[in-house]
Structures are given as C-alpha cells and as structure tokens.
PDB file of C-alpha atoms in Angstrom:
ATOM      1  CA  MET A   1       0.000   0.000   0.000  1.00 85.00           C
ATOM      2  CA  VAL A   2       1.137   3.536  -0.690  1.00 89.00           C
ATOM      3  CA  SER A   3       0.335   6.070   2.015  1.00 93.00           C
ATOM      4  CA  SER A   4       0.928   9.693   2.868  1.00 95.00           C
ATOM      5  CA  LEU A   5       3.086  10.168   5.943  1.00 94.00           C
ATOM      6  CA  ASP A   6      -0.057  10.902   7.958  1.00 94.00           C
ATOM      7  CA  GLY A   7      -1.629   7.585   6.954  1.00 92.00           C
ATOM      8  CA  PHE A   8      -3.987   8.451   4.090  1.00 93.00           C
ATOM      9  CA  ILE A   9      -4.202   6.328   0.937  1.00 89.00           C
ATOM     10  CA  ALA A  10      -6.430   8.689  -1.043  1.00 87.00           C
ATOM     11  CA  ARG A  11      -7.701  12.228  -0.805  1.00 90.00           C
ATOM     12  CA  ARG A  12     -11.284  12.746   0.356  1.00 90.00           C
ATOM     13  CA  ASP A  13     -12.380  12.816  -3.317  1.00 89.00           C
ATOM     14  CA  ASN A  14     -10.473   9.501  -3.866  1.00 82.00           C
ATOM     15  CA  SER A  15      -7.912  11.211  -6.103  1.00 83.00           C
ATOM     16  CA  LEU A  16      -4.381   9.835  -6.186  1.00 83.00           C
ATOM     17  CA  SER A  17      -2.582  12.626  -8.021  1.00 86.00           C
ATOM     18  CA  TRP A  18      -0.375  13.157  -4.958  1.00 88.00           C
ATOM     19  CA  PHE A  19       1.350   9.831  -5.825  1.00 86.00           C
ATOM     20  CA  GLU A  20       3.426  11.831  -8.301  1.00 83.00           C
ATOM     21  CA  MET A  21       4.808  14.189  -5.641  1.00 75.00           C
ATOM     22  CA  THR A  22       8.429  13.583  -4.772  1.00 75.00           C
ATOM     23  CA  SER A  23      11.298  15.179  -3.020  1.00 86.00           C
ATOM     24  CA  HIS A  24      14.962  14.293  -3.425  1.00 89.00           C
ATOM     25  CA  PHE A  25      16.941  12.112  -1.044  1.00 93.00           C
ATOM     26  CA  GLU A  26      20.471  11.680  -2.357  1.00 94.00           C
ATOM     27  CA  GLU A  27      21.292   8.661  -0.156  1.00 95.00           C
ATOM     28  CA  GLY A  28      18.249   6.732  -1.403  1.00 94.00           C
ATOM     29  CA  ILE A  29      18.255   4.125  -4.115  1.00 94.00           C
ATOM     30  CA  GLU A  30      16.880   4.498  -7.619  1.00 92.00           C
ATOM     31  CA  LEU A  31      13.917   2.229  -8.287  1.00 88.00           C
ATOM     32  CA  THR A  32      14.518   0.687 -11.700  1.00 90.00           C
ATOM     33  CA  ASP A  33      12.049  -0.762 -14.176  1.00 90.00           C
ATOM     34  CA  GLU A  34      13.862  -4.108 -13.828  1.00 94.00           C
ATOM     35  CA  GLU A  35      13.323  -4.163 -10.040  1.00 89.00           C
ATOM     36  CA  ILE A  36       9.658  -3.309 -10.461  1.00 87.00           C
ATOM     37  CA  ALA A  37       9.254  -6.049 -13.080  1.00 90.00           C
ATOM     38  CA  ALA A  38      10.993  -8.618 -10.841  1.00 92.00           C
ATOM     39  CA  PHE A  39       8.768  -7.699  -7.901  1.00 90.00           C
ATOM     40  CA  LEU A  40       5.594  -7.930  -9.988  1.00 90.00           C
ATOM     41  CA  ALA A  41       6.729 -11.275 -11.431  1.00 94.00           C
ATOM     42  CA  SER A  42       6.977 -12.662  -7.873  1.00 95.00           C
ATOM     43  CA  ILE A  43       3.248 -12.115  -7.273  1.00 96.00           C
ATOM     44  CA  ASP A  44       1.111 -15.166  -8.102  1.00 97.00           C
ATOM     45  CA  CYS A  45      -2.362 -13.731  -7.505  1.00 97.00           C
ATOM     46  CA  TYR A  46      -3.954 -10.391  -6.596  1.00 97.00           C
ATOM     47  CA  VAL A  47      -6.913  -9.837  -4.275  1.00 97.00           C
ATOM     48  CA  LEU A  48      -8.683  -6.501  -4.730  1.00 96.00           C
ATOM     49  CA  GLY A  49     -11.617  -4.696  -3.223  1.00 93.00           C
ATOM     50  CA  SER A  50     -14.351  -3.516  -5.576  1.00 92.00           C
ATOM     51  CA  ARG A  51     -13.300   0.152  -5.615  1.00 88.00           C
ATOM     52  CA  THR A  52      -9.665  -0.719  -6.307  1.00 89.00           C
ATOM     53  CA  TYR A  53     -10.864  -2.973  -9.126  1.00 94.00           C
ATOM     54  CA  GLU A  54     -12.949  -0.151 -10.601  1.00 91.00           C
ATOM     55  CA  GLN A  55      -9.981   2.240 -10.372  1.00 87.00           C
ATOM     56  CA  ALA A  56      -7.750  -0.314 -12.104  1.00 90.00           C
ATOM     57  CA  LEU A  57     -10.244  -0.609 -14.954  1.00 92.00           C
ATOM     58  CA  ALA A  58     -10.406   3.181 -15.258  1.00 88.00           C
ATOM     59  CA  ILE A  59      -6.656   3.873 -15.260  1.00 86.00           C
ATOM     60  CA  GLY A  60      -5.567   0.952 -17.414  1.00 89.00           C
ATOM     61  CA  TRP A  61      -5.287  -2.594 -16.120  1.00 92.00           C
ATOM     62  CA  PRO A  62      -1.958  -2.881 -14.216  1.00 90.00           C
ATOM     63  CA  TYR A  63      -2.228  -6.597 -13.331  1.00 93.00           C
ATOM     64  CA  GLY A  64      -1.433  -8.118 -16.715  1.00 92.00           C
ATOM     65  CA  GLU A  65      -2.530 -11.720 -17.081  1.00 95.00           C
ATOM     66  CA  LYS A  66      -2.110 -12.588 -13.387  1.00 96.00           C
ATOM     67  CA  PRO A  67      -5.148 -14.076 -11.651  1.00 97.00           C
ATOM     68  CA  VAL A  68      -7.212 -11.441  -9.817  1.00 97.00           C
ATOM     69  CA  VAL A  69      -9.922 -12.108  -7.240  1.00 97.00           C
ATOM     70  CA  VAL A  70     -12.239  -9.193  -6.505  1.00 96.00           C
ATOM     71  CA  VAL A  71     -13.943  -9.309  -3.112  1.00 96.00           C
ATOM     72  CA  THR A  72     -17.299  -7.592  -3.485  1.00 94.00           C
ATOM     73  CA  SER A  73     -20.974  -7.731  -2.625  1.00 92.00           C
ATOM     74  CA  ARG A  74     -21.871  -5.872  -5.828  1.00 93.00           C
ATOM     75  CA  GLU A  75     -22.272  -7.010  -9.401  1.00 93.00           C
ATOM     76  CA  LEU A  76     -19.329  -5.638 -11.373  1.00 94.00           C
ATOM     77  CA  PRO A  77     -18.440  -5.725 -15.056  1.00 90.00           C
ATOM     78  CA  SER A  78     -15.635  -7.923 -16.294  1.00 89.00           C
ATOM     79  CA  ASP A  79     -14.257  -8.597 -19.715  1.00 85.00           C
ATOM     80  CA  ARG A  80     -11.128 -10.323 -18.394  1.00 92.00           C
ATOM     81  CA  SER A  81     -10.781 -14.084 -18.181  1.00 95.00           C
ATOM     82  CA  THR A  82      -8.272 -13.700 -15.335  1.00 96.00           C
ATOM     83  CA  VAL A  83     -10.766 -11.997 -13.000  1.00 97.00           C
ATOM     84  CA  GLU A  84     -13.012 -13.861 -10.571  1.00 96.00           C
ATOM     85  CA  PHE A  85     -15.444 -12.369  -8.079  1.00 96.00           C
ATOM     86  CA  HIS A  86     -15.826 -13.571  -4.499  1.00 96.00           C
ATOM     87  CA  HIS A  87     -18.928 -12.824  -2.440  1.00 94.00           C
ATOM     88  CA  GLY A  88     -18.382 -15.080   0.596  1.00 91.00           C
ATOM     89  CA  GLU A  89     -16.184 -15.341   3.661  1.00 94.00           C
ATOM     90  CA  LEU A  90     -12.541 -14.264   3.384  1.00 95.00           C
ATOM     91  CA  GLU A  91     -11.292 -17.253   5.396  1.00 95.00           C
ATOM     92  CA  GLN A  92     -12.885 -19.634   2.904  1.00 96.00           C
ATOM     93  CA  LEU A  93     -11.416 -17.735  -0.034  1.00 97.00           C
ATOM     94  CA  VAL A  94      -7.900 -17.719   1.414  1.00 96.00           C
ATOM     95  CA  ASP A  95      -7.781 -21.188   3.004  1.00 95.00           C
ATOM     96  CA  GLU A  96      -9.742 -23.193   0.434  1.00 95.00           C
ATOM     97  CA  VAL A  97      -9.196 -21.370  -2.857  1.00 96.00           C
ATOM     98  CA  LEU A  98      -6.043 -19.233  -2.813  1.00 97.00           C
ATOM     99  CA  ARG A  99      -3.471 -20.870  -0.508  1.00 96.00           C
ATOM    100  CA  PRO A 100      -3.701 -24.279  -2.222  1.00 97.00           C
ATOM    101  CA  GLN A 101      -2.959 -22.653  -5.618  1.00 96.00           C
ATOM    102  CA  TYR A 102      -0.692 -19.670  -4.983  1.00 97.00           C
ATOM    103  CA  ALA A 103       2.453 -19.037  -2.927  1.00 96.00           C
ATOM    104  CA  ASN A 104       2.478 -15.220  -3.091  1.00 96.00           C
ATOM    105  CA  ILE A 105      -0.990 -13.706  -2.742  1.00 96.00           C
ATOM    106  CA  TRP A 106      -0.992  -9.912  -2.843  1.00 96.00           C
ATOM    107  CA  VAL A 107      -3.843  -7.848  -1.376  1.00 95.00           C
ATOM    108  CA  GLY A 108      -3.777  -4.897  -3.742  1.00 85.00           C
ATOM    109  CA  GLY A 109      -6.164  -2.593  -1.959  1.00 74.00           C
ATOM    110  CA  GLY A 110      -8.134  -0.920  -0.479  1.00 75.00           C
ATOM    111  CA  ALA A 111      -8.350   0.021   3.126  1.00 83.00           C
ATOM    112  CA  HIS A 112     -11.579  -1.861   3.900  1.00 86.00           C
ATOM    113  CA  LEU A 113     -10.301  -5.134   2.448  1.00 91.00           C
ATOM    114  CA  THR A 114      -6.899  -4.771   4.110  1.00 90.00           C
ATOM    115  CA  LYS A 115      -8.637  -4.138   7.417  1.00 90.00           C
ATOM    116  CA  GLN A 116     -10.654  -7.351   7.017  1.00 92.00           C
ATOM    117  CA  PHE A 117      -7.523  -9.380   6.234  1.00 93.00           C
ATOM    118  CA  LEU A 118      -5.860  -8.019   9.387  1.00 92.00           C
ATOM    119  CA  GLN A 119      -8.929  -8.529  11.579  1.00 91.00           C
ATOM    120  CA  HIS A 120      -9.233 -12.180  10.495  1.00 92.00           C
ATOM    121  CA  GLY A 121      -5.529 -12.968  10.830  1.00 91.00           C
ATOM    122  CA  LEU A 122      -5.110 -13.614   7.107  1.00 94.00           C
ATOM    123  CA  ALA A 123      -2.136 -11.317   6.447  1.00 93.00           C
ATOM    124  CA  ASP A 124       1.438 -12.564   6.831  1.00 94.00           C
ATOM    125  CA  GLU A 125       3.202  -9.368   5.842  1.00 95.00           C
ATOM    126  CA  ILE A 126       2.529  -5.666   5.410  1.00 93.00           C
ATOM    127  CA  ILE A 127       4.533  -3.613   2.934  1.00 93.00           C
ATOM    128  CA  ILE A 128       3.763   0.061   3.159  1.00 93.00           C
ATOM    129  CA  SER A 129       5.422   2.849   1.194  1.00 93.00           C
ATOM    130  CA  PHE A 130       5.207   6.338   2.638  1.00 95.00           C
ATOM    131  CA  LEU A 131       5.389   9.234   0.210  1.00 95.00           C
ATOM    132  CA  PRO A 132       6.816  12.591   1.329  1.00 93.00           C
ATOM    133  CA  ILE A 133       3.522  14.414   1.825  1.00 94.00           C
ATOM    134  CA  LEU A 134       1.014  15.132   4.595  1.00 95.00           C
ATOM    135  CA  LEU A 135      -2.508  15.124   3.151  1.00 95.00           C
ATOM    136  CA  GLY A 136      -4.279  16.174   6.340  1.00 95.00           C
ATOM    137  CA  ASP A 137      -7.511  14.443   5.333  1.00 95.00           C
ATOM    138  CA  GLY A 138      -8.782  11.612   3.190  1.00 93.00           C
ATOM    139  CA  GLN A 139      -9.174   7.846   3.365  1.00 88.00           C
ATOM    140  CA  LEU A 140      -7.124   6.248   6.134  1.00 89.00           C
ATOM    141  CA  PHE A 141      -5.167   3.059   5.497  1.00 85.00           C
ATOM    142  CA  PHE A 142      -5.571   1.689   9.025  1.00 78.00           C
ATOM    143  CA  ASP A 143      -8.812   2.836  10.573  1.00 77.00           C
ATOM    144  CA  PHE A 144      -9.706   1.065  13.789  1.00 81.00           C
ATOM    145  CA  ILE A 145      -8.960  -2.589  13.055  1.00 86.00           C
ATOM    146  CA  GLY A 146     -10.348  -3.390  16.506  1.00 86.00           C
ATOM    147  CA  ARG A 147      -7.403  -5.365  17.864  1.00 86.00           C
ATOM    148  CA  GLU A 148      -3.788  -4.973  18.778  1.00 89.00           C
ATOM    149  CA  LEU A 149      -1.527  -6.503  16.160  1.00 91.00           C
ATOM    150  CA  PRO A 150       2.198  -6.861  16.901  1.00 93.00           C
ATOM    151  CA  LEU A 151       4.502  -6.469  13.911  1.00 96.00           C
ATOM    152  CA  HIS A 152       8.171  -7.278  13.311  1.00 97.00           C
ATOM    153  CA  LEU A 153      10.155  -4.909  11.091  1.00 98.00           C
ATOM    154  CA  LYS A 154      11.870  -6.967   8.374  1.00 98.00           C
ATOM    155  CA  ASP A 155      13.192  -4.309   6.022  1.00 98.00           C
ATOM    156  CA  VAL A 156      13.365  -0.584   5.322  1.00 98.00           C
ATOM    157  CA  THR A 157      14.254   0.861   1.926  1.00 96.00           C
ATOM    158  CA  THR A 158      14.669   4.539   1.149  1.00 96.00           C
ATOM    159  CA  PHE A 159      14.397   5.817  -2.400  1.00 94.00           C
ATOM    160  CA  LYS A 160      15.792   8.869  -4.142  1.00 93.00           C
ATOM    161  CA  THR A 161      12.206  10.107  -4.602  1.00 91.00           C
ATOM    162  CA  GLY A 162      11.838  10.483  -0.828  1.00 93.00           C
ATOM    163  CA  MET A 163       9.593   7.416  -0.566  1.00 93.00           C
ATOM    164  CA  VAL A 164      10.307   5.085   2.350  1.00 96.00           C
ATOM    165  CA  GLU A 165       9.164   1.466   2.100  1.00 96.00           C
ATOM    166  CA  MET A 166       8.800  -0.614   5.252  1.00 97.00           C
ATOM    167  CA  THR A 167       8.166  -4.346   5.340  1.00 97.00           C
ATOM    168  CA  TYR A 168       6.620  -5.836   8.454  1.00 97.00           C
ATOM    169  CA  GLU A 169       5.929  -9.445   9.378  1.00 97.00           C
ATOM    170  CA  VAL A 170       2.572  -9.879  11.106  1.00 95.00           C
ATOM    171  CA  LYS A 171       3.339 -11.726  14.342  1.00 91.00           C
ATOM    172  CA  ARG A 172       1.028 -14.564  15.317  1.00 79.00           C
ATOM    173  CA  GLY A 173      -0.133 -14.662  18.935  1.00 65.00           C
TER     174      GLY A 173
END
C-alpha cells in the first residue's frame, strides 16, 4: 500500500494525483524498471476490493494476465478471463481457494479489504510505502482494526524520490 506520511491512501475525493509528488533524497536508491518487473513477477495472484478494481479498470489494467480475485458484494463488469469475483467469507477464499494454488498472494487494496484481512488474521506481511507528503484528510489506510496486532520490522528501503518502504511481518499470537 502507498500512504501519505499521515496515513492516508487517497484524498477525500479519492484522487491519487499526490502519488506523483516527490522530493529528493540523495542517499536513497533508484527504483529501476527491472526491479519493479521482478517484484511484480513474484506475485502469483492479486486480491482486490471492488473500488480498487474499478480504479484499475479506469486507469488501465496494471495486473497483466495474473489471476485477480475481486472481493465484493456488488455485481461488477468484467471482460477479463483472469478476474473472478468472491462474495463469501474471506477465510474460505484464502484457506480453500487461494493458498492451495498460490504461494504469493498480494492484497492490492483498499483500506476496507486490508482491514478485514488483518482482523481475520489472514495477512502474513505488510509492505507500506510512505510518500513525502502530509494530506491532512482523506481515506485512512488503518482505521480502527479493533485489535492490537504486533509487527516485526523486516526491512526498510529509502528511495531517491523520498519514498520510504517498510516491510513488516505480522506476528502470530
């Protein structure tokens, strides 16, 4: 997930134009197209919420031919053979459908779906990239998940753009 430093993943109007804002941090690393491609190649399946799915359709499908499961209670359009819709329990989806088929399942958004994965203990790792901006208002990434969730910091990467990416392991109690 990409977030502002104050924890917002979208402006109040759901716009994401602030994603393009950068500063310059000389000691950071340059994110190359090859690194991005290697990371994306490591993902076996995406799980999206309905609004993230609709945004992806509107901006140009970024998921290629990878399998995508959209968790929704609404009827949504699809002209892609790689997209399936799930209307039931998340535990059933993850334990019975996804884990037996895929090693690296990526929850691609949004906040509501991420919150459900965390509440039900279905997330193994959180990777969050903070951009160098304070939005002051908008849609929060973590909004009252309703339980304490210990994390273990696995990695921190700083980029020349001022973005800081942190990888956390979700600790099991």
